[in-house]
PDB file of C-alpha atoms and ligand atoms in Angstrom:
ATOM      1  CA  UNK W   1      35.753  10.358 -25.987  1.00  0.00           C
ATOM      2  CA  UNK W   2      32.211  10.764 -25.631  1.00  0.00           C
ATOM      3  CA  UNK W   3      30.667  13.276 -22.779  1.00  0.00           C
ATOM      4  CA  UNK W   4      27.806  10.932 -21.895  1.00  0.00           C
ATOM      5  CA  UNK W   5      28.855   7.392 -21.952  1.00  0.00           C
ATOM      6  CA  UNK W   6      26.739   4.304 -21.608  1.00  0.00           C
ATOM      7  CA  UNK W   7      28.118   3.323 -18.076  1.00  0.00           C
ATOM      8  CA  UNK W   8      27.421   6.843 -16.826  1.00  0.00           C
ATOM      9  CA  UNK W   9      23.741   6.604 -18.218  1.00  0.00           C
ATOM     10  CA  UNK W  10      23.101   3.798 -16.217  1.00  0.00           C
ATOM     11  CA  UNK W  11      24.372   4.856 -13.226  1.00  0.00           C
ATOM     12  CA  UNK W  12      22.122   7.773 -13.144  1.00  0.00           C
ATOM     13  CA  UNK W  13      19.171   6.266 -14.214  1.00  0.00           C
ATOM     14  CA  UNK W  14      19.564   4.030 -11.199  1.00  0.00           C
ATOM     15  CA  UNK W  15      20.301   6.488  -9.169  1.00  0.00           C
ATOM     16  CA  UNK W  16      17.125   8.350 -10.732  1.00  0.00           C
ATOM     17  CA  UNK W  17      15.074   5.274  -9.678  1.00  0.00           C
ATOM     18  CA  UNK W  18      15.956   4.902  -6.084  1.00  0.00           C
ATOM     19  CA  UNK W  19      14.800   8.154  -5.309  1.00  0.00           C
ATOM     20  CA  UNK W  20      11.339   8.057  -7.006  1.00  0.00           C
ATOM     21  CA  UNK W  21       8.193   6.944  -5.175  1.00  0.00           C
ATOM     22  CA  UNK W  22       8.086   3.547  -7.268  1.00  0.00           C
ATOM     23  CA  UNK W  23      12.240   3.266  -6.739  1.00  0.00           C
ATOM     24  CA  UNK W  24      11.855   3.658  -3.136  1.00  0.00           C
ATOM     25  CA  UNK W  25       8.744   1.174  -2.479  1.00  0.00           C
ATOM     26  CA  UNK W  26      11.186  -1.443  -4.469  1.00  0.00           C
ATOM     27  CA  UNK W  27      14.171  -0.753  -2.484  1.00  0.00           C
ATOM     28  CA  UNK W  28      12.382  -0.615   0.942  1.00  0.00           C
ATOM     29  CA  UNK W  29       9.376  -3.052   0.525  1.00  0.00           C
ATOM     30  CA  UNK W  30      10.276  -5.495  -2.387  1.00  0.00           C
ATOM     31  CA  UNK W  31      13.896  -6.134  -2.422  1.00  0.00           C
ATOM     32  CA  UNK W  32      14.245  -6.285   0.921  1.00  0.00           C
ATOM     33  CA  UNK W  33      11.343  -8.202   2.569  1.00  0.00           C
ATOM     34  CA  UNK W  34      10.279 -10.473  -0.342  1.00  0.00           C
ATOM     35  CA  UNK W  35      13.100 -11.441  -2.667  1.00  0.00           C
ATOM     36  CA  UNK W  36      14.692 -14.428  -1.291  1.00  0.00           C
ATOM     37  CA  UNK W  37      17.480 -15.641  -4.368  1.00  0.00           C
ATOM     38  CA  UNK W  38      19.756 -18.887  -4.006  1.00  0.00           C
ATOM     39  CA  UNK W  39      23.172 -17.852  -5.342  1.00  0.00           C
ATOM     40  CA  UNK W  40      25.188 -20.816  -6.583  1.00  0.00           C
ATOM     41  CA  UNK W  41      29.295 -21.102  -6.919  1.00  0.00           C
ATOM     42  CA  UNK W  42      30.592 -24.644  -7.985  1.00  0.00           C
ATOM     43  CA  UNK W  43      34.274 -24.349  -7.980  1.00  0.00           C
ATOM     44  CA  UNK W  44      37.319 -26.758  -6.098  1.00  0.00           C
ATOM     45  CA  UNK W  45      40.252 -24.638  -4.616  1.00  0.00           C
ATOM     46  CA  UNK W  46      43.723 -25.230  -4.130  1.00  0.00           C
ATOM     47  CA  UNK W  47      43.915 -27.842  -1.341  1.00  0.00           C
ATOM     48  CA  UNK W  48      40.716 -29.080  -1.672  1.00  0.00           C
ATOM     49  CA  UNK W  49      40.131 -32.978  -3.052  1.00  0.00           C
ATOM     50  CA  UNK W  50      38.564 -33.509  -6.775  1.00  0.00           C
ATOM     51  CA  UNK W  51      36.797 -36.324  -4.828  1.00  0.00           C
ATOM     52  CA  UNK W  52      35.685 -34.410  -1.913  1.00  0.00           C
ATOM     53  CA  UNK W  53      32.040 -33.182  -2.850  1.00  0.00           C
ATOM     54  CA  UNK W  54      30.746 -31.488  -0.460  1.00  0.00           C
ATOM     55  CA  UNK W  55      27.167 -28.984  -1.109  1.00  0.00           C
ATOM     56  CA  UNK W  56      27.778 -26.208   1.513  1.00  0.00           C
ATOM     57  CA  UNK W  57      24.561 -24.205   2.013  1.00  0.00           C
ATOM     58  CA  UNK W  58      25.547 -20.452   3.536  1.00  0.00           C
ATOM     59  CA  UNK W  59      22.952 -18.303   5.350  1.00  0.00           C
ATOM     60  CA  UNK W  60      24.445 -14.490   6.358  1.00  0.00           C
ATOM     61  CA  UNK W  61      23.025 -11.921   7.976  1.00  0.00           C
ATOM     62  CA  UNK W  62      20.078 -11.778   9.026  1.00  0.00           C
ATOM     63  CA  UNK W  63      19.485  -9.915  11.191  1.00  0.00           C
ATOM     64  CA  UNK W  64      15.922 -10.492  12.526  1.00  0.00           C
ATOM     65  CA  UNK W  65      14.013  -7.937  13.865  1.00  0.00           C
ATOM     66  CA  UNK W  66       9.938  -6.732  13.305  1.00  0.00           C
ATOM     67  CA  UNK W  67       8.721  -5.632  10.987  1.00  0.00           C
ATOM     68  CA  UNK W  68      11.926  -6.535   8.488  1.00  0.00           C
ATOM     69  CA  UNK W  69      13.197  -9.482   9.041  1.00  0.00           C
ATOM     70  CA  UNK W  70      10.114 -11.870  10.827  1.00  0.00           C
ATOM     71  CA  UNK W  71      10.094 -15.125  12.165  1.00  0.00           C
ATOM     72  CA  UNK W  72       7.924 -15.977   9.035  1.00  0.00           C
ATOM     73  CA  UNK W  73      11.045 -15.003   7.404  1.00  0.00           C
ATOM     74  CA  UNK W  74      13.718 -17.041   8.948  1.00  0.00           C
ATOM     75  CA  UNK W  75      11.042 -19.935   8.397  1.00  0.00           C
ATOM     76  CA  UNK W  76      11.103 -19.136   4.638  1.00  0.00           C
ATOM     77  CA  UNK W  77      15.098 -19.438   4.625  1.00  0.00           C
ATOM     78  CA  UNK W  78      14.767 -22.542   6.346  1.00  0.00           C
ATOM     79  CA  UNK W  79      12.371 -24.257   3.176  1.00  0.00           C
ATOM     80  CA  UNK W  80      14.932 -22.705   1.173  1.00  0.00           C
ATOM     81  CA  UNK W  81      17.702 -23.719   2.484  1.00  0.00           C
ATOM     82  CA  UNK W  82      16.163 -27.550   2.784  1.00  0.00           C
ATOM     83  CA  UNK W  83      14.875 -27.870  -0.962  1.00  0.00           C
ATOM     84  CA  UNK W  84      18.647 -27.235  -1.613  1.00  0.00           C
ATOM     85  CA  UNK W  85      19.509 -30.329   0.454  1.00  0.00           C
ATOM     86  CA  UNK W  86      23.051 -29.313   1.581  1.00  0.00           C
ATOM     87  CA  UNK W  87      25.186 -31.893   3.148  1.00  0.00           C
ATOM     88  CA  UNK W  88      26.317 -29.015   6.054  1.00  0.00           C
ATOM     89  CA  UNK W  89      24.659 -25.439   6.810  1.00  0.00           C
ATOM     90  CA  UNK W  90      26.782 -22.773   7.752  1.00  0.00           C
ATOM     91  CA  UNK W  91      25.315 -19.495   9.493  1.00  0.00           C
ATOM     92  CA  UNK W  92      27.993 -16.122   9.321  1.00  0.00           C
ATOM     93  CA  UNK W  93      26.523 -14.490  11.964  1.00  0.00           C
ATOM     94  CA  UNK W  94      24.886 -11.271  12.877  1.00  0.00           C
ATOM     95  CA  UNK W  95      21.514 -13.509  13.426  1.00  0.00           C
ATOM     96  CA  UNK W  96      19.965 -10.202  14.780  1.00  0.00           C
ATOM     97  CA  UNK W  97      20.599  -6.421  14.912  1.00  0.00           C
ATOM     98  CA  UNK W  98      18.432  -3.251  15.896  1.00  0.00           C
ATOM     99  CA  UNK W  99      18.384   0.478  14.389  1.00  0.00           C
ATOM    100  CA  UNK W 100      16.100   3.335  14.607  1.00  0.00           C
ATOM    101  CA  UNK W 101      13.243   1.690  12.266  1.00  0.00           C
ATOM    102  CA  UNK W 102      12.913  -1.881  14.283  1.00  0.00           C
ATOM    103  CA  UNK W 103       9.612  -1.518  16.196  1.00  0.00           C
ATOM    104  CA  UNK W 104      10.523  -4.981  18.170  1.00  0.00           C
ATOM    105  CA  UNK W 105      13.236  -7.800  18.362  1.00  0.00           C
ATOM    106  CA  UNK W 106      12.514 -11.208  18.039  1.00  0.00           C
ATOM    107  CA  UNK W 107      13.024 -13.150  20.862  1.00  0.00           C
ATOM    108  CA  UNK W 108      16.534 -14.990  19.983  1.00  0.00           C
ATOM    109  CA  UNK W 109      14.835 -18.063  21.753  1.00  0.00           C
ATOM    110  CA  UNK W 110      12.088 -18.340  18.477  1.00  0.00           C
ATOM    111  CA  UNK W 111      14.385 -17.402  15.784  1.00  0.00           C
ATOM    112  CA  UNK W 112      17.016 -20.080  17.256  1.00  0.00           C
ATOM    113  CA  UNK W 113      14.295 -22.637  17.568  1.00  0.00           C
ATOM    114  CA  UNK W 114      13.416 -22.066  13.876  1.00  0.00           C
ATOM    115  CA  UNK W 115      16.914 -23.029  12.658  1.00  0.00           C
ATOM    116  CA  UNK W 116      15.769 -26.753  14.097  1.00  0.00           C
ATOM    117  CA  UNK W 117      13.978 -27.619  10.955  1.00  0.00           C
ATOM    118  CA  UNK W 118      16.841 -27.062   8.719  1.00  0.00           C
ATOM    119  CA  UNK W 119      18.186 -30.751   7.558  1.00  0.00           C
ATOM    120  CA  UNK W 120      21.374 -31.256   6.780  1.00  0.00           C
ATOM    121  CA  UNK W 121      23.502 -34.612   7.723  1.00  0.00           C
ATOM    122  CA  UNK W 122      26.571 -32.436   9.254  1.00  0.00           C
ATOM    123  CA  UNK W 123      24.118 -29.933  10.314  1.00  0.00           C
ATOM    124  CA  UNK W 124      24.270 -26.111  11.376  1.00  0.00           C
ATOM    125  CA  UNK W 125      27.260 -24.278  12.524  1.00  0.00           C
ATOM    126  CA  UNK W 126      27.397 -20.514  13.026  1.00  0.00           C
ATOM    127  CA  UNK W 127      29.999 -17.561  14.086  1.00  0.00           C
ATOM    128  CA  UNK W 128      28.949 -14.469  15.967  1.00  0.00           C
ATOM    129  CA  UNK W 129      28.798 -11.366  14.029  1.00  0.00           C
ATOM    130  CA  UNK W 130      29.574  -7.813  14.977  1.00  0.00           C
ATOM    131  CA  UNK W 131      25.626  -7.133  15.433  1.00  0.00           C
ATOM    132  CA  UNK W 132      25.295 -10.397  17.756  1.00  0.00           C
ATOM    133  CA  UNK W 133      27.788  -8.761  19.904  1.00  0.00           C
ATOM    134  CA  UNK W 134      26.868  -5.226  20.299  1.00  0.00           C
ATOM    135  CA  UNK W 135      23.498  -5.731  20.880  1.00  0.00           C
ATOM    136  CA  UNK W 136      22.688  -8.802  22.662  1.00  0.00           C
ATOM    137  CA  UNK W 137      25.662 -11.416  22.919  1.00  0.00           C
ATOM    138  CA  UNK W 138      24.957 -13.361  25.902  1.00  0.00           C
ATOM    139  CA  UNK W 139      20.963 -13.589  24.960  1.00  0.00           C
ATOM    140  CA  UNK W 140      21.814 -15.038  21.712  1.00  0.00           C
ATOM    141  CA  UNK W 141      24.712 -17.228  22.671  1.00  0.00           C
ATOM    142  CA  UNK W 142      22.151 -19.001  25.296  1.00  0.00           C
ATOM    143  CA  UNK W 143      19.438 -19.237  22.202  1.00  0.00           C
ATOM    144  CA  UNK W 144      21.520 -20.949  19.582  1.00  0.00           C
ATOM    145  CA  UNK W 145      23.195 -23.215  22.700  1.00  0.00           C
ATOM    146  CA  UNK W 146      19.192 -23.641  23.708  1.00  0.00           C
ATOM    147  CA  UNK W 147      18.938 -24.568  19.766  1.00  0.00           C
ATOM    148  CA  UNK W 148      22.064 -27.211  19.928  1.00  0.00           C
ATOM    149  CA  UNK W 149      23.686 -24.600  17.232  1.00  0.00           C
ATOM    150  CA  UNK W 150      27.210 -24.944  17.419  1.00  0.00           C
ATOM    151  CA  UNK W 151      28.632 -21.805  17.616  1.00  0.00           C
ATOM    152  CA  UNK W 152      32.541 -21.870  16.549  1.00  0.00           C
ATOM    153  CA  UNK W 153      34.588 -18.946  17.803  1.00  0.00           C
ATOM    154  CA  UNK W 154      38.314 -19.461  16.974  1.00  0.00           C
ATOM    155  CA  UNK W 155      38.011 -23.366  16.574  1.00  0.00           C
ATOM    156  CA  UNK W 156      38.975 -25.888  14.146  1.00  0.00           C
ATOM    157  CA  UNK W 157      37.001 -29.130  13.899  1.00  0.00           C
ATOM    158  CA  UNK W 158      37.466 -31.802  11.338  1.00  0.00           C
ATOM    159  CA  UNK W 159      34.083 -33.175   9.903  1.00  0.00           C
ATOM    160  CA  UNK W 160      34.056 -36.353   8.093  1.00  0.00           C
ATOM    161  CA  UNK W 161      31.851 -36.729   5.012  1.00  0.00           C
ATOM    162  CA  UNK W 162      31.272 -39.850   3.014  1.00  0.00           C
ATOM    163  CA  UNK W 163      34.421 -40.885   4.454  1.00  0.00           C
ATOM    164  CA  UNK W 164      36.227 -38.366   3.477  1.00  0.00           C
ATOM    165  CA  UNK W 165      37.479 -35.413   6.198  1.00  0.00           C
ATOM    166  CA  UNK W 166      37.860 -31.500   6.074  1.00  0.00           C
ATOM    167  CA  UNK W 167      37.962 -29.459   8.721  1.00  0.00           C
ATOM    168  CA  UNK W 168      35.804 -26.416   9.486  1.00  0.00           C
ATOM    169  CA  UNK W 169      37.306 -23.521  11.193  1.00  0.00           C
ATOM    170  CA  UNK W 170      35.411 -20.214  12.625  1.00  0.00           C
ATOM    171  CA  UNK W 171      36.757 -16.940  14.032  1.00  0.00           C
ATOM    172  CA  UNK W 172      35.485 -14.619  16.748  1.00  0.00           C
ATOM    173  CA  UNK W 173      34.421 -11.456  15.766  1.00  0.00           C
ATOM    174  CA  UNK W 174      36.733  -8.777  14.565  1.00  0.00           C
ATOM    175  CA  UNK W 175      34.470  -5.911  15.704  1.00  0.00           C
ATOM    176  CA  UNK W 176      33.159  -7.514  18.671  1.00  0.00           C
ATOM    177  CA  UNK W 177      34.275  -4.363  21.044  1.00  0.00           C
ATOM    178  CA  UNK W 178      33.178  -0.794  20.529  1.00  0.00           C
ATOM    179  CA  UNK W 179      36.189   1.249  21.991  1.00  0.00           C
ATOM    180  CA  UNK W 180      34.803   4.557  21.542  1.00  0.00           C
ATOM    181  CA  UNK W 181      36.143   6.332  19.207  1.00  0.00           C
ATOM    182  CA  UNK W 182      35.335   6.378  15.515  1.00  0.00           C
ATOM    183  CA  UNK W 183      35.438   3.005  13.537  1.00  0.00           C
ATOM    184  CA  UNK W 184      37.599   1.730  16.243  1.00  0.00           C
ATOM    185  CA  UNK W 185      36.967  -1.450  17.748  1.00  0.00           C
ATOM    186  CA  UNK W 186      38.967  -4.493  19.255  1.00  0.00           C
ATOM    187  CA  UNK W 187      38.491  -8.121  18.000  1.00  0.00           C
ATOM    188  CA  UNK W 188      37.763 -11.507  19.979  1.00  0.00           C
ATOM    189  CA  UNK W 189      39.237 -13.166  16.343  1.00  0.00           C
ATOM    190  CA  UNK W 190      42.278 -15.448  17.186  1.00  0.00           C
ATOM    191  CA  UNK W 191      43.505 -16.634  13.404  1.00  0.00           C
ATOM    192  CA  UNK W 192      46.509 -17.951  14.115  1.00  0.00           C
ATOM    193  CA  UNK W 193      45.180 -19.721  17.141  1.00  0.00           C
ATOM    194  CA  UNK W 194      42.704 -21.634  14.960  1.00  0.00           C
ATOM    195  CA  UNK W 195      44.749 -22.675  12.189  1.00  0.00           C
ATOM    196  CA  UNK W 196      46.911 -23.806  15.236  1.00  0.00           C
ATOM    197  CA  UNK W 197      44.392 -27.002  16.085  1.00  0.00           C
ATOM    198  CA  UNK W 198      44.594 -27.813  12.381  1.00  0.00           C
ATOM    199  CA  UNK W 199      46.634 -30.847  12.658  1.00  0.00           C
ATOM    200  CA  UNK W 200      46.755 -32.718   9.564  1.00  0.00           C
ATOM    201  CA  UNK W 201      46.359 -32.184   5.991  1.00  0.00           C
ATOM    202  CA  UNK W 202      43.277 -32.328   5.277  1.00  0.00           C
ATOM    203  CA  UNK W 203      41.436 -29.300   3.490  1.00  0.00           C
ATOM    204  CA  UNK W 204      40.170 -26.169   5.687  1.00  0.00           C
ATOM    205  CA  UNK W 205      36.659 -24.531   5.181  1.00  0.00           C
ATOM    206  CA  UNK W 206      36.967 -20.596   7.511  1.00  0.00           C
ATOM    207  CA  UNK W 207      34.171 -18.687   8.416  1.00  0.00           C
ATOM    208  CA  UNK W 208      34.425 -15.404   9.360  1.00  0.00           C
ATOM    209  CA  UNK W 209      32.407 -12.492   9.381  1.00  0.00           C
ATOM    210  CA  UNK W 210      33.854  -9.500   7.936  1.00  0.00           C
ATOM    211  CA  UNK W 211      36.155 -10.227   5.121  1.00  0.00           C
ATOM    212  CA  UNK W 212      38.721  -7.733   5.660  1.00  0.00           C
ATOM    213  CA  UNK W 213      40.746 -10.415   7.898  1.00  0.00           C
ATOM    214  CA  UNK W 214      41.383 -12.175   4.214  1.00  0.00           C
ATOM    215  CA  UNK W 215      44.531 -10.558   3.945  1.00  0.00           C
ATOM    216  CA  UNK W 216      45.669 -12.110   6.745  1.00  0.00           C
ATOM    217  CA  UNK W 217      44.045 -16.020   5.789  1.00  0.00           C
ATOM    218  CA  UNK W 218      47.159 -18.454   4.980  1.00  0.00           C
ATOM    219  CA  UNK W 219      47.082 -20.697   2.190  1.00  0.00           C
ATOM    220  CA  UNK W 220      46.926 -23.985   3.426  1.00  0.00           C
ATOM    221  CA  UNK W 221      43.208 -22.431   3.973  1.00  0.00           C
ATOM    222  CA  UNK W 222      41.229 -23.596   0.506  1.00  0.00           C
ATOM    223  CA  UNK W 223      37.787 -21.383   0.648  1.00  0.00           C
ATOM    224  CA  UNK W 224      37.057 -19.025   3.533  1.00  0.00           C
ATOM    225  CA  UNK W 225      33.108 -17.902   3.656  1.00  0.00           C
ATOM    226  CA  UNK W 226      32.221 -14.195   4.769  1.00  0.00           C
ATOM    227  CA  UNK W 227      29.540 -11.830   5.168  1.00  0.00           C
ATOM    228  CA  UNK W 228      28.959  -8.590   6.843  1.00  0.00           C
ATOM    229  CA  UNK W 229      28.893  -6.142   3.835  1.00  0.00           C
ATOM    230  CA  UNK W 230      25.413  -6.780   2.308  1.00  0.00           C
ATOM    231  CA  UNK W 231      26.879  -6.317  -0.723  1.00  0.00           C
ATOM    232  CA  UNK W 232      27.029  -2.929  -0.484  1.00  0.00           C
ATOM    233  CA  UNK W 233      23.331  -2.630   0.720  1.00  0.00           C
ATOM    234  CA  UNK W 234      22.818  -0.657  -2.307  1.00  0.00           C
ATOM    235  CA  UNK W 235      24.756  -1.238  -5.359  1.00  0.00           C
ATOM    236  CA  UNK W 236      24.488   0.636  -8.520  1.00  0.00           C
ATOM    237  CA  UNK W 237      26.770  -0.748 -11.401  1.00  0.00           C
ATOM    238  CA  UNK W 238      29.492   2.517 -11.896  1.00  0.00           C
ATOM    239  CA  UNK W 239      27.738   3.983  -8.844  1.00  0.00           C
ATOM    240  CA  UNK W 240      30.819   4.261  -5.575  1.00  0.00           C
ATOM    241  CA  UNK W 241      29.264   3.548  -2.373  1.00  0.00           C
ATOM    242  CA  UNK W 242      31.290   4.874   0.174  1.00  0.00           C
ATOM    243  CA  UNK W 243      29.115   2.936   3.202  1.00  0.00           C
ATOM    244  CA  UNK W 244      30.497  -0.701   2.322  1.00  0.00           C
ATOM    245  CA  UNK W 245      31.233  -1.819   5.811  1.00  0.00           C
ATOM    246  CA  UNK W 246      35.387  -2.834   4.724  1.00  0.00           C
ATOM    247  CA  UNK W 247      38.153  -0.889   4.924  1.00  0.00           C
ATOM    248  CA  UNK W 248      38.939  -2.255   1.171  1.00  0.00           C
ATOM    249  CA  UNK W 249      35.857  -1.273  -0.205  1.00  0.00           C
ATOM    250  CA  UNK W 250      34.632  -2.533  -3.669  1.00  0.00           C
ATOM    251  CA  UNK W 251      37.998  -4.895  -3.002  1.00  0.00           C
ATOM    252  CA  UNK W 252      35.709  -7.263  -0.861  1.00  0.00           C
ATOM    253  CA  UNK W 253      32.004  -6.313  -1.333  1.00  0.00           C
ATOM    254  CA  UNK W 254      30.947  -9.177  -2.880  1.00  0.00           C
ATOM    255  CA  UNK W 255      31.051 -12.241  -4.546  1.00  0.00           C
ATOM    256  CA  UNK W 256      33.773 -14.871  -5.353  1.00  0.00           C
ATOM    257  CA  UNK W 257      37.202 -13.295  -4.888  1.00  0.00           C
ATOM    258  CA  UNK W 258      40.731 -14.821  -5.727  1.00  0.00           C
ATOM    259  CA  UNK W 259      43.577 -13.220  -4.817  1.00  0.00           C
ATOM    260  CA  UNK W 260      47.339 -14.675  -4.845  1.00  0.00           C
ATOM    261  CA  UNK W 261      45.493 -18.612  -5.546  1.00  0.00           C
ATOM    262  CA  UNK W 262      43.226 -17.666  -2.372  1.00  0.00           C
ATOM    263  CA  UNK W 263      39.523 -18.038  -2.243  1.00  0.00           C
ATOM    264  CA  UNK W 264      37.156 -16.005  -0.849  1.00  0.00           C
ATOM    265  CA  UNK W 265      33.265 -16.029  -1.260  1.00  0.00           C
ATOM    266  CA  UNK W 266      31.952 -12.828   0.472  1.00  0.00           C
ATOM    267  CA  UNK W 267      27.540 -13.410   0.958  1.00  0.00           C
ATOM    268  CA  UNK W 268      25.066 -10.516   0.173  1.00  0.00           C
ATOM    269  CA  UNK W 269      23.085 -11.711   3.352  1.00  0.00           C
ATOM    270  CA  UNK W 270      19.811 -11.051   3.511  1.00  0.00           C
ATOM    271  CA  UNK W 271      19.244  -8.575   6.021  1.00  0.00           C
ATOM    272  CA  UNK W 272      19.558  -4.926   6.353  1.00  0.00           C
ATOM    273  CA  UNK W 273      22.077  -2.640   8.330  1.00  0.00           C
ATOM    274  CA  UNK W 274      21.296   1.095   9.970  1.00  0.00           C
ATOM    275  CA  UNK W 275      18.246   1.502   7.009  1.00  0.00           C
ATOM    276  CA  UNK W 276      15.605  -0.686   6.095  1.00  0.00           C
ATOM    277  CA  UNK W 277      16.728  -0.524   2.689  1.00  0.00           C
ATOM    278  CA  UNK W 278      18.478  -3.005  -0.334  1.00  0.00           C
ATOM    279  CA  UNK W 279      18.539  -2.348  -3.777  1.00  0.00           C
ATOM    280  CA  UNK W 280      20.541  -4.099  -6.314  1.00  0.00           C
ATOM    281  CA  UNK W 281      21.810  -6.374  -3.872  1.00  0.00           C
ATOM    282  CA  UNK W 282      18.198  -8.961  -3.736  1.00  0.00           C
ATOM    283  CA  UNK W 283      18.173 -11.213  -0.280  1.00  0.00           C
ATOM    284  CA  UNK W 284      20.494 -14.344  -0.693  1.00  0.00           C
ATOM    285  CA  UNK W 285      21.489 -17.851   0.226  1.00  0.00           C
ATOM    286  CA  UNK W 286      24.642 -18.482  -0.766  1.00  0.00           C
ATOM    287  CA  UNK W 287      25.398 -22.763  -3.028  1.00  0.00           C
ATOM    288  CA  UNK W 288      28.620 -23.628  -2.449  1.00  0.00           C
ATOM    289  CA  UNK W 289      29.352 -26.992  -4.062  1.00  0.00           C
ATOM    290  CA  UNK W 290      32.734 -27.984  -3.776  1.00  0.00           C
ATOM    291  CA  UNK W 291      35.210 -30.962  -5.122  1.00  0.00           C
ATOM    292  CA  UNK W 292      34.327 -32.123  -9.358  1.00  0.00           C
ATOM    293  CA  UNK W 293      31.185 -34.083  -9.878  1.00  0.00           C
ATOM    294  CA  UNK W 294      30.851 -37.235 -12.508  1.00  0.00           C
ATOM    295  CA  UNK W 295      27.994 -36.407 -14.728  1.00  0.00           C
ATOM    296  CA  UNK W 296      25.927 -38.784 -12.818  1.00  0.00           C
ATOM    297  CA  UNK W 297      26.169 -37.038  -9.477  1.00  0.00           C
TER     298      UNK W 297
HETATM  299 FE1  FE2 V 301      28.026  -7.507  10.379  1.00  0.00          FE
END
């Protein structure tokens, strides 16, 4: 077995790069405040119709704040997020969030009042993220009510598209309350009580903001959408990063996950947490288009 293997090469030469000058310009100037990626996923879950295509557009994460995250920023998602032309926006929360680098917030009234240009015919839907609470809950809740956002905390509604109905389910927050101690925190999510006003059989989108309540999601759920972890923040192939913000870790960083016939697509967000920093984890929108297409569509 070789001392030195490819993998572990990598890995430190990554590692090597983050710390140099040119490394750390990309990782807090480049990555971070410029990239802006569209991630696409075209899949159709257990439960959901062949015939039931839907194009979900997914913004995570934000987390606006000066000089990070702008409002020239959250106007760039929004073109983004239009040239896509999603039939329904979905927003996973933490819209804002503060640490020791943010010289100023942005008042939730003008980043809410951006979200008004996105176009979409079953429009934009959010959930409150851990940062939304912590920091300025009742602020923001007024904004995006100011902004006619709907914001869905433990509620079911069923949408109907082309004729053709699913409902869309969100969750409180499972970190919403600080208790004091270290990584402990109570929840205002109520799972059971939202799949509870799911009353017929028609296919179930979840939101939620940290993935770690996917253990708990039943079944007759077909795709549930998270955020939260950034990815990682950093991510460096072979590279453990013991700050991913789950208590499974690499289990639900990122990405499309399936486990048991359950589907889970975790966002990279675009934002950053505690340090103005990404790397290896570039800004994203998350594609979701759901249900088979004919080659015509
Ligand atoms: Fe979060």
């Amino acid at each position: 077995m070789p001392l030195v293997t490819r993998r572990s090469l990598l890995t430190a030469a990554g590692a090597g790069f983050l710390v140099s000058a040119s490394g750390g310009a990309y990782a807090g100037l480049i990555e971070p405040t410029m990239l802006l990626g569209v991630t696409t996923y075209e899949l159709t879950p257990p439960g959901w119709p062949d015939d039931l295509a839907l194009d979900v557009a997914v913004i995570a994460d934000v987390h606006v704040n000066e000089p990070y995250v702008p409002l020239a920023r959250v106007t760039r998602i929004v073109e983004t997020v239009n040239r896509l032309k999603p039939d329904l926006v979905v927003h996973l929360g933490d819209h804002e969030a503060t640490n020791r680098f943010v010289r100023a917030r942005v008042p939730p009234r003008e980043w809410a009042a951006a979200y008004a240009d996105l176009s979409a015919p079953l429009g934009l839907w959010t959930i409150l993220g851990n940062h939304d609470w912590w920091h300025n809950s009742r602020e923001i809740r007024q904004a995006l009510d100011g902004a006619r956002i709907r914001v869905m905390e433990n509620e079911a509604e069923l949408l109907d598209h082309a004729g053709k109905r699913f409902w869309l389910a969100g969750i409180g927050d499972q970190l919403a309350h600080w208790l004091g101690g270290r990584g402990t925190f109570a929840g205002e999510d109520d799972l059971p009580g939202t799949m509870a006003q799911v009353t017929t059989d028609d296919p179930v989108l979840l939101l939620v903001h940290e993935p770690d309540i996917f253990t708990q999601v039943p079944a007759r759920v077909s795709l549930t959408l998270a955020g939260h972890t950034h990815g990682g923040q950093v991510h460096i192939p072979g590279f453990p990063n013991p700050w991913i913000p789950s208590g499974y870790g690499e289990r639900f960083r990122y990405g499309h996950i399936v486990e048991e016939g359950r589907h889970m697509i975790v966002s990279g967000g675009i934002g950053m947490s505690i340090i103005p920093v990404r790397f290896g984890v570039p800004p994203e929108i998350v594609r979701v288009r759901l249900g088979r297409r004919t080659l015509a569509a």
